[in-house]
PDB file of C-alpha atoms in Angstrom:
ATOM      1  CA  MET E   1      71.011 108.891 123.088  1.00 94.00           C
ATOM      2  CA  LEU E   2      69.554 111.221 125.713  1.00 98.00           C
ATOM      3  CA  TYR E   3      71.712 114.212 126.598  1.00 98.00           C
ATOM      4  CA  LEU E   4      71.091 115.849 129.981  1.00 98.00           C
ATOM      5  CA  ASN E   5      72.909 118.972 131.094  1.00 97.00           C
ATOM      6  CA  ASP E   6      73.014 120.630 134.491  1.00 96.00           C
ATOM      7  CA  ARG E   7      69.828 122.627 133.861  1.00 97.00           C
ATOM      8  CA  ASP E   8      67.966 119.484 132.800  1.00 98.00           C
ATOM      9  CA  LEU E   9      68.989 117.541 135.877  1.00 97.00           C
ATOM     10  CA  ARG E  10      68.008 120.331 138.217  1.00 96.00           C
ATOM     11  CA  ALA E  11      64.635 120.445 136.457  1.00 97.00           C
ATOM     12  CA  VAL E  12      64.126 116.755 137.281  1.00 97.00           C
ATOM     13  CA  GLY E  13      64.359 117.760 140.948  1.00 96.00           C
ATOM     14  CA  LEU E  14      65.368 116.056 144.168  1.00 97.00           C
ATOM     15  CA  ASP E  15      63.077 113.321 145.459  1.00 98.00           C
ATOM     16  CA  TRP E  16      65.334 112.231 148.320  1.00 98.00           C
ATOM     17  CA  PRO E  17      63.283 109.226 149.502  1.00 98.00           C
ATOM     18  CA  ALA E  18      63.271 107.841 145.944  1.00 98.00           C
ATOM     19  CA  LEU E  19      66.975 108.591 145.484  1.00 98.00           C
ATOM     20  CA  VAL E  20      67.896 106.753 148.692  1.00 98.00           C
ATOM     21  CA  ASP E  21      65.633 103.889 147.616  1.00 98.00           C
ATOM     22  CA  SER E  22      67.531 103.706 144.312  1.00 98.00           C
ATOM     23  CA  VAL E  23      70.908 103.282 146.003  1.00 98.00           C
ATOM     24  CA  GLU E  24      69.412 100.805 148.492  1.00 98.00           C
ATOM     25  CA  SER E  25      68.253  98.714 145.533  1.00 98.00           C
ATOM     26  CA  ALA E  26      71.777  98.952 144.103  1.00 98.00           C
ATOM     27  CA  VAL E  27      73.220  97.715 147.413  1.00 98.00           C
ATOM     28  CA  ARG E  28      70.985  94.653 147.240  1.00 98.00           C
ATOM     29  CA  ILE E  29      72.077  94.015 143.628  1.00 98.00           C
ATOM     30  CA  LEU E  30      75.680  94.417 144.776  1.00 98.00           C
ATOM     31  CA  ASP E  31      75.102  91.816 147.478  1.00 98.00           C
ATOM     32  CA  SER E  32      73.589  89.431 144.925  1.00 98.00           C
ATOM     33  CA  GLY E  33      76.776  89.560 142.857  1.00 98.00           C
ATOM     34  CA  ASP E  34      75.007  90.743 139.688  1.00 98.00           C
ATOM     35  CA  TYR E  35      77.478  93.511 138.966  1.00 98.00           C
ATOM     36  CA  ALA E  36      80.969  94.215 137.638  1.00 98.00           C
ATOM     37  CA  GLN E  37      83.162  97.002 138.991  1.00 97.00           C
ATOM     38  CA  PRO E  38      86.931  97.245 138.508  1.00 97.00           C
ATOM     39  CA  VAL E  39      88.901  99.253 141.054  1.00 95.00           C
ATOM     40  CA  LYS E  40      88.841 102.820 139.808  1.00 95.00           C
ATOM     41  CA  PRO E  41      92.115 104.355 138.556  1.00 96.00           C
ATOM     42  CA  TYR E  42      93.295 107.841 139.477  1.00 95.00           C
ATOM     43  CA  LEU E  43      94.853 109.949 136.713  1.00 97.00           C
ATOM     44  CA  ARG E  44      97.410 112.420 138.057  1.00 96.00           C
ATOM     45  CA  TYR E  45      99.804 114.727 136.236  1.00 97.00           C
ATOM     46  CA  ASN E  46     101.751 117.918 136.962  1.00 96.00           C
ATOM     47  CA  ASN E  47     100.098 119.018 140.249  1.00 95.00           C
ATOM     48  CA  LEU E  48      99.640 115.755 142.131  1.00 92.00           C
ATOM     49  CA  ASN E  49      96.969 117.267 144.384  1.00 89.00           C
ATOM     50  CA  ASN E  50      94.672 117.092 141.353  1.00 94.00           C
ATOM     51  CA  ARG E  51      93.111 113.917 140.053  1.00 95.00           C
ATOM     52  CA  ILE E  52      90.679 112.667 137.442  1.00 97.00           C
ATOM     53  CA  ILE E  53      88.969 109.407 138.349  1.00 97.00           C
ATOM     54  CA  ALA E  54      87.459 106.832 136.008  1.00 98.00           C
ATOM     55  CA  MET E  55      84.581 104.881 137.574  1.00 98.00           C
ATOM     56  CA  PRO E  56      83.186 102.136 135.306  1.00 98.00           C
ATOM     57  CA  ALA E  57      80.575  99.593 136.342  1.00 98.00           C
ATOM     58  CA  TYR E  58      77.825  97.256 135.214  1.00 98.00           C
ATOM     59  CA  VAL E  59      74.763  96.917 137.451  1.00 98.00           C
ATOM     60  CA  GLY E  60      72.246  94.130 136.776  1.00 98.00           C
ATOM     61  CA  GLY E  61      68.844  93.571 138.319  1.00 97.00           C
ATOM     62  CA  GLU E  62      66.295  96.336 137.899  1.00 96.00           C
ATOM     63  CA  VAL E  63      69.055  98.867 137.071  1.00 97.00           C
ATOM     64  CA  SER E  64      70.347  96.896 134.048  1.00 97.00           C
ATOM     65  CA  ALA E  65      72.938  99.343 132.749  1.00 98.00           C
ATOM     66  CA  ALA E  66      76.644  99.710 132.211  1.00 98.00           C
ATOM     67  CA  GLY E  67      78.552 102.959 132.133  1.00 98.00           C
ATOM     68  CA  ILE E  68      81.267 105.170 133.490  1.00 98.00           C
ATOM     69  CA  LYS E  69      81.592 108.315 135.551  1.00 98.00           C
ATOM     70  CA  TRP E  70      84.586 110.494 134.713  1.00 98.00           C
ATOM     71  CA  ILE E  71      85.122 112.987 137.544  1.00 97.00           C
ATOM     72  CA  SER E  72      87.864 115.505 138.164  1.00 96.00           C
ATOM     73  CA  SER E  73      88.866 116.960 141.518  1.00 92.00           C
ATOM     74  CA  PHE E  74      91.101 120.026 141.365  1.00 93.00           C
ATOM     75  CA  PRO E  75      91.124 121.597 144.871  1.00 87.00           C
ATOM     76  CA  ASP E  76      92.875 124.808 143.815  1.00 89.00           C
ATOM     77  CA  ASN E  77      89.968 125.627 141.510  1.00 91.00           C
ATOM     78  CA  LEU E  78      88.243 127.110 144.545  1.00 84.00           C
ATOM     79  CA  LYS E  79      90.862 129.872 144.727  1.00 86.00           C
ATOM     80  CA  ALA E  80      89.991 130.832 141.167  1.00 91.00           C
ATOM     81  CA  GLY E  81      86.249 130.845 141.823  1.00 89.00           C
ATOM     82  CA  LEU E  82      85.720 127.587 139.922  1.00 90.00           C
ATOM     83  CA  PRO E  83      84.010 124.404 141.120  1.00 88.00           C
ATOM     84  CA  ARG E  84      86.446 121.914 142.635  1.00 88.00           C
ATOM     85  CA  ALA E  85      84.843 118.953 140.840  1.00 90.00           C
ATOM     86  CA  HIS E  86      83.512 118.392 137.342  1.00 93.00           C
ATOM     87  CA  SER E  87      81.694 115.229 136.364  1.00 96.00           C
ATOM     88  CA  ILE E  88      80.231 113.513 133.320  1.00 97.00           C
ATOM     89  CA  THR E  89      78.459 110.129 133.266  1.00 98.00           C
ATOM     90  CA  VAL E  90      77.905 107.923 130.222  1.00 98.00           C
ATOM     91  CA  LEU E  91      75.396 105.067 130.217  1.00 98.00           C
ATOM     92  CA  ASN E  92      75.556 102.138 127.797  1.00 97.00           C
ATOM     93  CA  ASP E  93      72.940  99.605 126.802  1.00 96.00           C
ATOM     94  CA  PRO E  94      74.150  96.456 128.605  1.00 96.00           C
ATOM     95  CA  LEU E  95      73.222  94.163 125.683  1.00 96.00           C
ATOM     96  CA  THR E  96      74.676  96.103 122.750  1.00 97.00           C
ATOM     97  CA  GLY E  97      77.126  98.507 124.361  1.00 96.00           C
ATOM     98  CA  GLN E  98      75.496 101.423 122.539  1.00 96.00           C
ATOM     99  CA  PRO E  99      75.648 104.723 124.457  1.00 96.00           C
ATOM    100  CA  SER E 100      72.147 105.451 125.706  1.00 97.00           C
ATOM    101  CA  ALA E 101      72.619 108.616 127.767  1.00 98.00           C
ATOM    102  CA  ILE E 102      75.117 111.292 128.725  1.00 98.00           C
ATOM    103  CA  LEU E 103      74.712 113.279 131.955  1.00 98.00           C
ATOM    104  CA  ASN E 104      76.928 116.340 131.789  1.00 97.00           C
ATOM    105  CA  SER E 105      76.631 117.731 135.297  1.00 96.00           C
ATOM    106  CA  PRO E 106      78.028 117.305 138.811  1.00 94.00           C
ATOM    107  CA  VAL E 107      74.494 116.857 140.171  1.00 96.00           C
ATOM    108  CA  PRO E 108      74.302 113.034 139.897  1.00 96.00           C
ATOM    109  CA  SER E 109      77.635 112.658 141.681  1.00 96.00           C
ATOM    110  CA  LEU E 110      76.593 115.012 144.477  1.00 97.00           C
ATOM    111  CA  VAL E 111      73.246 113.279 144.786  1.00 98.00           C
ATOM    112  CA  ARG E 112      74.812 109.808 144.836  1.00 98.00           C
ATOM    113  CA  THR E 113      77.182 110.854 147.616  1.00 98.00           C
ATOM    114  CA  ALA E 114      74.424 112.316 149.767  1.00 98.00           C
ATOM    115  CA  SER E 115      72.078 109.395 149.016  1.00 98.00           C
ATOM    116  CA  ILE E 116      74.561 106.832 150.339  1.00 98.00           C
ATOM    117  CA  SER E 117      74.875 108.915 153.512  1.00 98.00           C
ATOM    118  CA  GLY E 118      71.086 109.041 153.686  1.00 98.00           C
ATOM    119  CA  LEU E 119      70.978 105.253 153.361  1.00 98.00           C
ATOM    120  CA  MET E 120      73.401 104.856 156.269  1.00 98.00           C
ATOM    121  CA  ILE E 121      71.362 107.266 158.372  1.00 98.00           C
ATOM    122  CA  ARG E 122      68.202 105.325 157.505  1.00 98.00           C
ATOM    123  CA  HIS E 123      69.615 102.025 158.737  1.00 98.00           C
ATOM    124  CA  TRP E 124      71.415 103.586 161.700  1.00 97.00           C
ATOM    125  CA  LEU E 125      68.147 105.098 162.898  1.00 97.00           C
ATOM    126  CA  GLN E 126      66.418 101.745 162.461  1.00 96.00           C
ATOM    127  CA  ALA E 127      69.058 100.162 164.691  1.00 96.00           C
ATOM    128  CA  ARG E 128      69.116 103.034 167.196  1.00 91.00           C
ATOM    129  CA  PRO E 129      65.846 104.942 167.223  1.00 84.00           C
ATOM    130  CA  LEU E 130      66.479 108.590 168.109  1.00 89.00           C
ATOM    131  CA  GLU E 131      63.803 111.103 168.914  1.00 90.00           C
ATOM    132  CA  ARG E 132      66.065 114.090 168.272  1.00 96.00           C
ATOM    133  CA  ILE E 133      68.963 114.501 165.879  1.00 98.00           C
ATOM    134  CA  GLN E 134      71.851 116.872 166.496  1.00 98.00           C
ATOM    135  CA  LEU E 135      73.281 117.249 162.995  1.00 98.00           C
ATOM    136  CA  GLY E 136      76.833 118.438 162.418  1.00 98.00           C
ATOM    137  CA  ILE E 137      78.487 119.224 159.077  1.00 98.00           C
ATOM    138  CA  ILE E 138      82.117 120.194 158.522  1.00 98.00           C
ATOM    139  CA  GLY E 139      82.655 121.753 155.106  1.00 97.00           C
ATOM    140  CA  TRP E 140      79.987 123.924 153.489  1.00 96.00           C
ATOM    141  CA  GLY E 141      80.768 123.435 149.821  1.00 93.00           C
ATOM    142  CA  PRO E 142      78.392 121.661 147.404  1.00 93.00           C
ATOM    143  CA  VAL E 143      78.808 118.259 149.114  1.00 96.00           C
ATOM    144  CA  GLY E 144      78.033 119.688 152.549  1.00 97.00           C
ATOM    145  CA  GLN E 145      75.055 121.624 151.229  1.00 96.00           C
ATOM    146  CA  TYR E 146      73.592 118.586 149.464  1.00 97.00           C
ATOM    147  CA  HIS E 147      73.983 116.602 152.681  1.00 98.00           C
ATOM    148  CA  PHE E 148      72.063 119.309 154.514  1.00 98.00           C
ATOM    149  CA  GLN E 149      69.287 119.188 151.900  1.00 97.00           C
ATOM    150  CA  MET E 150      69.110 115.407 152.133  1.00 98.00           C
ATOM    151  CA  ALA E 151      68.984 115.339 155.930  1.00 98.00           C
ATOM    152  CA  ALA E 152      66.391 118.118 156.099  1.00 97.00           C
ATOM    153  CA  ALA E 153      64.160 116.433 153.517  1.00 97.00           C
ATOM    154  CA  LEU E 154      64.324 112.979 155.106  1.00 97.00           C
ATOM    155  CA  TYR E 155      64.605 113.729 158.818  1.00 96.00           C
ATOM    156  CA  GLY E 156      63.706 117.395 159.214  1.00 95.00           C
ATOM    157  CA  GLU E 157      61.043 116.853 161.880  1.00 95.00           C
ATOM    158  CA  ARG E 158      63.574 115.012 164.061  1.00 96.00           C
ATOM    159  CA  ILE E 159      66.425 117.491 163.657  1.00 97.00           C
ATOM    160  CA  GLU E 160      66.755 119.463 166.879  1.00 97.00           C
ATOM    161  CA  SER E 161      69.928 121.378 166.031  1.00 98.00           C
ATOM    162  CA  ILE E 162      72.293 121.900 163.105  1.00 98.00           C
ATOM    163  CA  ARG E 163      75.881 123.000 163.574  1.00 98.00           C
ATOM    164  CA  ILE E 164      78.033 123.851 160.572  1.00 98.00           C
ATOM    165  CA  TYR E 165      81.700 124.758 160.354  1.00 98.00           C
ATOM    166  CA  ASP E 166      83.785 125.805 157.358  1.00 97.00           C
ATOM    167  CA  ILE E 167      87.186 127.489 157.481  1.00 95.00           C
ATOM    168  CA  ARG E 168      85.884 129.962 154.874  1.00 92.00           C
ATOM    169  CA  GLY E 169      82.840 130.778 156.974  1.00 94.00           C
ATOM    170  CA  VAL E 170      79.176 129.878 156.655  1.00 95.00           C
ATOM    171  CA  ASP E 171      76.448 132.195 155.371  1.00 92.00           C
ATOM    172  CA  LEU E 172      73.312 131.256 157.271  1.00 91.00           C
ATOM    173  CA  ALA E 173      71.234 133.148 154.712  1.00 89.00           C
ATOM    174  CA  GLU E 174      71.650 130.013 152.580  1.00 85.00           C
ATOM    175  CA  ILE E 175      69.683 128.020 155.186  1.00 93.00           C
ATOM    176  CA  PRO E 176      65.925 127.743 154.501  1.00 93.00           C
ATOM    177  CA  PRO E 177      63.876 129.811 156.971  1.00 94.00           C
ATOM    178  CA  LEU E 178      62.283 126.664 158.433  1.00 94.00           C
ATOM    179  CA  TYR E 179      65.690 125.564 159.790  1.00 96.00           C
ATOM    180  CA  ARG E 180      67.430 128.880 160.407  1.00 94.00           C
ATOM    181  CA  ASP E 181      66.540 129.147 164.092  1.00 95.00           C
ATOM    182  CA  ARG E 182      67.901 125.627 164.641  1.00 96.00           C
ATOM    183  CA  THR E 183      71.150 126.302 162.778  1.00 97.00           C
ATOM    184  CA  GLU E 184      74.412 127.660 164.124  1.00 97.00           C
ATOM    185  CA  ALA E 185      77.635 128.594 162.349  1.00 97.00           C
ATOM    186  CA  ALA E 186      80.190 127.132 164.754  1.00 97.00           C
ATOM    187  CA  ALA E 187      83.496 128.799 165.566  1.00 97.00           C
ATOM    188  CA  THR E 188      85.521 125.554 165.508  1.00 98.00           C
ATOM    189  CA  TRP E 189      85.241 122.046 164.102  1.00 98.00           C
ATOM    190  CA  ALA E 190      85.389 120.633 167.641  1.00 98.00           C
ATOM    191  CA  GLU E 191      82.257 122.535 168.615  1.00 97.00           C
ATOM    192  CA  VAL E 192      80.418 120.647 165.884  1.00 98.00           C
ATOM    193  CA  TYR E 193      82.120 117.297 166.416  1.00 98.00           C
ATOM    194  CA  LEU E 194      81.522 117.043 170.153  1.00 97.00           C
ATOM    195  CA  HIS E 195      77.863 118.086 170.029  1.00 97.00           C
ATOM    196  CA  SER E 196      76.514 116.019 167.132  1.00 98.00           C
ATOM    197  CA  ASN E 197      75.005 112.562 167.082  1.00 97.00           C
ATOM    198  CA  ILE E 198      75.181 112.584 163.261  1.00 98.00           C
ATOM    199  CA  PHE E 199      78.476 114.117 162.172  1.00 98.00           C
ATOM    200  CA  ILE E 200      79.430 114.528 158.501  1.00 98.00           C
ATOM    201  CA  THR E 201      82.813 115.603 157.125  1.00 98.00           C
ATOM    202  CA  CYS E 202      82.558 117.177 153.658  1.00 97.00           C
ATOM    203  CA  THR E 203      85.892 118.983 153.420  1.00 95.00           C
ATOM    204  CA  VAL E 204      88.730 119.296 150.925  1.00 88.00           C
ATOM    205  CA  SER E 205      91.256 119.398 153.761  1.00 88.00           C
ATOM    206  CA  ASN E 206      94.833 118.514 152.833  1.00 83.00           C
ATOM    207  CA  HIS E 207      95.667 117.498 156.407  1.00 93.00           C
ATOM    208  CA  ARG E 208      94.036 115.535 159.208  1.00 97.00           C
ATOM    209  CA  TYR E 209      92.720 117.676 162.040  1.00 98.00           C
ATOM    210  CA  ILE E 210      90.246 115.628 164.135  1.00 98.00           C
ATOM    211  CA  ASP E 211      92.274 114.471 167.135  1.00 98.00           C
ATOM    212  CA  LEU E 212      89.542 113.847 169.720  1.00 98.00           C
ATOM    213  CA  PRO E 213      87.491 110.691 170.339  1.00 97.00           C
ATOM    214  CA  PRO E 214      83.923 110.893 169.002  1.00 97.00           C
ATOM    215  CA  ALA E 215      80.774 111.432 171.026  1.00 96.00           C
ATOM    216  CA  ARG E 216      79.215 108.281 172.467  1.00 95.00           C
ATOM    217  CA  GLY E 217      76.709 106.625 170.181  1.00 96.00           C
ATOM    218  CA  SER E 218      77.344 108.969 167.258  1.00 98.00           C
ATOM    219  CA  LEU E 219      77.248 108.225 163.542  1.00 98.00           C
ATOM    220  CA  LEU E 220      80.372 109.498 161.788  1.00 98.00           C
ATOM    221  CA  LEU E 221      79.929 109.856 158.030  1.00 98.00           C
ATOM    222  CA  ASN E 222      83.480 110.302 156.786  1.00 98.00           C
ATOM    223  CA  VAL E 223      82.535 111.512 153.313  1.00 98.00           C
ATOM    224  CA  SER E 224      85.783 113.384 152.665  1.00 96.00           C
ATOM    225  CA  LEU E 225      87.876 110.445 153.918  1.00 97.00           C
ATOM    226  CA  ARG E 226      90.977 112.312 155.131  1.00 96.00           C
ATOM    227  CA  ASP E 227      89.897 114.176 158.278  1.00 98.00           C
ATOM    228  CA  TYR E 228      90.649 111.925 161.287  1.00 98.00           C
ATOM    229  CA  LYS E 229      93.977 111.325 162.967  1.00 97.00           C
ATOM    230  CA  PRO E 230      94.265 107.610 163.769  1.00 97.00           C
ATOM    231  CA  GLU E 231      94.436 108.227 167.516  1.00 96.00           C
ATOM    232  CA  ALA E 232      90.972 109.814 167.452  1.00 98.00           C
ATOM    233  CA  LEU E 233      89.521 106.482 166.333  1.00 97.00           C
ATOM    234  CA  ALA E 234      91.643 104.197 168.514  1.00 94.00           C
ATOM    235  CA  ALA E 235      88.654 102.956 170.528  1.00 94.00           C
ATOM    236  CA  VAL E 236      86.163 102.765 167.646  1.00 97.00           C
ATOM    237  CA  THR E 237      85.294  99.180 166.688  1.00 95.00           C
ATOM    238  CA  ALA E 238      82.211  99.758 164.506  1.00 98.00           C
ATOM    239  CA  VAL E 239      83.886 100.575 161.178  1.00 98.00           C
ATOM    240  CA  ILE E 240      81.845 100.301 157.971  1.00 98.00           C
ATOM    241  CA  VAL E 241      83.145 100.725 154.408  1.00 98.00           C
ATOM    242  CA  ASP E 242      81.552 100.507 150.994  1.00 98.00           C
ATOM    243  CA  ASP E 243      84.423  98.445 149.567  1.00 97.00           C
ATOM    244  CA  TRP E 244      87.675  97.600 151.357  1.00 98.00           C
ATOM    245  CA  ASP E 245      89.804  97.354 148.215  1.00 96.00           C
ATOM    246  CA  GLU E 246      88.619 100.756 147.062  1.00 96.00           C
ATOM    247  CA  VAL E 247      88.888 102.621 150.330  1.00 98.00           C
ATOM    248  CA  CYS E 248      92.083 101.193 151.842  1.00 98.00           C
ATOM    249  CA  ARG E 249      94.361 103.268 149.567  1.00 96.00           C
ATOM    250  CA  GLU E 250      95.007 106.828 148.417  1.00 94.00           C
ATOM    251  CA  ASN E 251      95.914 108.016 151.931  1.00 95.00           C
ATOM    252  CA  THR E 252      92.391 107.634 153.289  1.00 97.00           C
ATOM    253  CA  ASP E 253      91.669 107.449 156.996  1.00 98.00           C
ATOM    254  CA  ILE E 254      90.994 103.733 156.543  1.00 98.00           C
ATOM    255  CA  GLU E 255      94.434 103.239 155.019  1.00 98.00           C
ATOM    256  CA  ARG E 256      96.037 105.134 157.908  1.00 97.00           C
ATOM    257  CA  LEU E 257      94.137 102.970 160.402  1.00 98.00           C
ATOM    258  CA  HIS E 258      95.291  99.889 158.496  1.00 98.00           C
ATOM    259  CA  LEU E 259      98.957 100.926 158.443  1.00 97.00           C
ATOM    260  CA  GLU E 260      99.201 102.530 161.879  1.00 96.00           C
ATOM    261  CA  ARG E 261      96.560 100.726 163.966  1.00 96.00           C
ATOM    262  CA  GLY E 262      96.383  97.311 162.291  1.00 96.00           C
ATOM    263  CA  LEU E 263      92.813  97.611 160.990  1.00 97.00           C
ATOM    264  CA  THR E 264      92.053  94.764 158.588  1.00 98.00           C
ATOM    265  CA  GLN E 265      89.264  93.987 156.167  1.00 98.00           C
ATOM    266  CA  GLY E 266      87.983  91.412 158.655  1.00 97.00           C
ATOM    267  CA  GLY E 267      87.656  94.167 161.242  1.00 97.00           C
ATOM    268  CA  THR E 268      85.222  96.147 159.115  1.00 98.00           C
ATOM    269  CA  GLY E 269      81.656  95.727 157.977  1.00 98.00           C
ATOM    270  CA  LYS E 270      80.340  96.558 154.503  1.00 98.00           C
ATOM    271  CA  ILE E 271      77.415  98.633 153.330  1.00 98.00           C
ATOM    272  CA  THR E 272      75.866  95.347 152.144  1.00 98.00           C
ATOM    273  CA  ASP E 273      76.096  94.022 155.714  1.00 98.00           C
ATOM    274  CA  VAL E 274      74.289  97.128 156.964  1.00 98.00           C
ATOM    275  CA  VAL E 275      71.432  96.945 154.448  1.00 98.00           C
ATOM    276  CA  VAL E 276      70.989  93.203 153.920  1.00 98.00           C
ATOM    277  CA  ARG E 277      72.145  91.720 157.232  1.00 98.00           C
ATOM    278  CA  HIS E 278      71.356  94.624 159.595  1.00 97.00           C
ATOM    279  CA  CYS E 279      74.792  94.464 161.175  1.00 97.00           C
ATOM    280  CA  LEU E 280      74.412  97.775 163.028  1.00 97.00           C
ATOM    281  CA  THR E 281      72.258  95.977 165.581  1.00 96.00           C
ATOM    282  CA  ASP E 282      75.369  94.002 166.574  1.00 96.00           C
ATOM    283  CA  PHE E 283      76.926  97.071 168.206  1.00 95.00           C
ATOM    284  CA  ALA E 284      76.025  98.596 171.554  1.00 94.00           C
ATOM    285  CA  GLU E 285      74.046 101.837 171.361  1.00 93.00           C
ATOM    286  CA  ALA E 286      76.900 103.755 172.994  1.00 95.00           C
ATOM    287  CA  GLU E 287      79.353 102.610 170.301  1.00 96.00           C
ATOM    288  CA  PRO E 288      80.154 105.240 167.642  1.00 98.00           C
ATOM    289  CA  VAL E 289      79.728 104.004 164.064  1.00 98.00           C
ATOM    290  CA  PHE E 290      82.385 105.150 161.592  1.00 98.00           C
ATOM    291  CA  PHE E 291      81.380 104.962 157.908  1.00 98.00           C
ATOM    292  CA  CYS E 292      83.959 105.517 155.168  1.00 98.00           C
ATOM    293  CA  PRO E 293      82.612 105.416 151.600  1.00 98.00           C
ATOM    294  CA  MET E 294      85.257 105.712 148.886  1.00 97.00           C
ATOM    295  CA  GLY E 295      82.427 105.987 146.371  1.00 95.00           C
ATOM    296  CA  MET E 296      81.315 103.073 144.225  1.00 97.00           C
ATOM    297  CA  ALA E 297      80.579 103.275 140.517  1.00 98.00           C
ATOM    298  CA  VAL E 298      77.585 100.930 140.889  1.00 98.00           C
ATOM    299  CA  PHE E 299      75.827 103.692 142.833  1.00 98.00           C
ATOM    300  CA  ASP E 300      76.706 106.304 140.210  1.00 98.00           C
ATOM    301  CA  ILE E 301      75.219 104.103 137.484  1.00 98.00           C
ATOM    302  CA  ALA E 302      72.078 103.457 139.533  1.00 98.00           C
ATOM    303  CA  THR E 303      71.653 107.178 140.211  1.00 98.00           C
ATOM    304  CA  ALA E 304      72.204 108.041 136.537  1.00 98.00           C
ATOM    305  CA  VAL E 305      69.594 105.458 135.498  1.00 98.00           C
ATOM    306  CA  TYR E 306      67.152 107.021 137.975  1.00 98.00           C
ATOM    307  CA  TYR E 307      67.679 110.474 136.456  1.00 98.00           C
ATOM    308  CA  VAL E 308      67.384 109.260 132.872  1.00 98.00           C
ATOM    309  CA  LYS E 309      64.110 107.478 133.663  1.00 98.00           C
ATOM    310  CA  LYS E 310      62.647 110.557 135.378  1.00 98.00           C
ATOM    311  CA  ALA E 311      63.863 112.879 132.614  1.00 98.00           C
ATOM    312  CA  ARG E 312      62.217 110.749 129.927  1.00 97.00           C
ATOM    313  CA  GLU E 313      58.982 110.612 131.938  1.00 97.00           C
ATOM    314  CA  LYS E 314      58.960 114.418 132.127  1.00 97.00           C
ATOM    315  CA  GLY E 315      60.143 115.058 128.573  1.00 97.00           C
ATOM    316  CA  ILE E 316      63.349 116.702 129.774  1.00 98.00           C
ATOM    317  CA  GLY E 317      66.627 116.641 127.830  1.00 98.00           C
ATOM    318  CA  ASN E 318      67.629 116.278 124.204  1.00 97.00           C
ATOM    319  CA  GLU E 319      67.572 113.059 122.187  1.00 95.00           C
ATOM    320  CA  LEU E 320      70.693 112.926 120.004  1.00 94.00           C
ATOM    321  CA  GLU E 321      71.261 110.799 116.915  1.00 84.00           C
TER     322      GLU E 321
END
């Protein structure tokens, strides 16, 4: 069994085109039906703002692995100077069930999250070619920073401006020099929201705050899932999810739209529709696209398999008996 810790995974590095390709392949396997993924349970106790989530899945095709991600989210950790999330992923041989790898690090989870966003951006740009990107990010924790890295690596030459907002402030010294003169620490979330054609929410907000309609033709990547008041999205018809059963629960923005605005599964598209059936071309260019990914275990398994393969190629990690 290969054991990879945080240092090992960072040594493997970030090949964003390959990482986005890996989750695109997983989407196509998902569409083929060669997978198994129960709805993930949330473990809560004592402080109900905290949760530990079990995410098991089998992915067939070229991934050919089963496994589970076990990830905790304790928002108050930030006040104590601790990471909000901790994550461990276990891979099993799909034929024997033997554990084949353990990834003890939040890196694969962060990378998976940003890679799915990168996949949506890839297909959105294919449907709506843009010469210049105005990138906006709300929330400058690890998820926001990984999204910045992904966007800069994949689309840096097309990024005209970057606006970032975080209620705790943003240190622009963390921005690479190549992008610093294009980057602004905004004073309000609205300043970012109204001036971005790719807008990403990466917050740990405990209340909804976005109460304005989105900019025409924008891509809204609702990574943190609980940022929009339903009235802000009243006129949005291009709604994409990764999985309706996963995302229409746990007080997400999709669940609020379902309960308060009558949104149904039939009124949404899926990530498989975007990748396999190119459904984004069905919407007018002026129509905002709202993407809500709850996070699917099949993508975590695919990302873990990618890291294990690269680590073995580079001789990184420890083989345990």
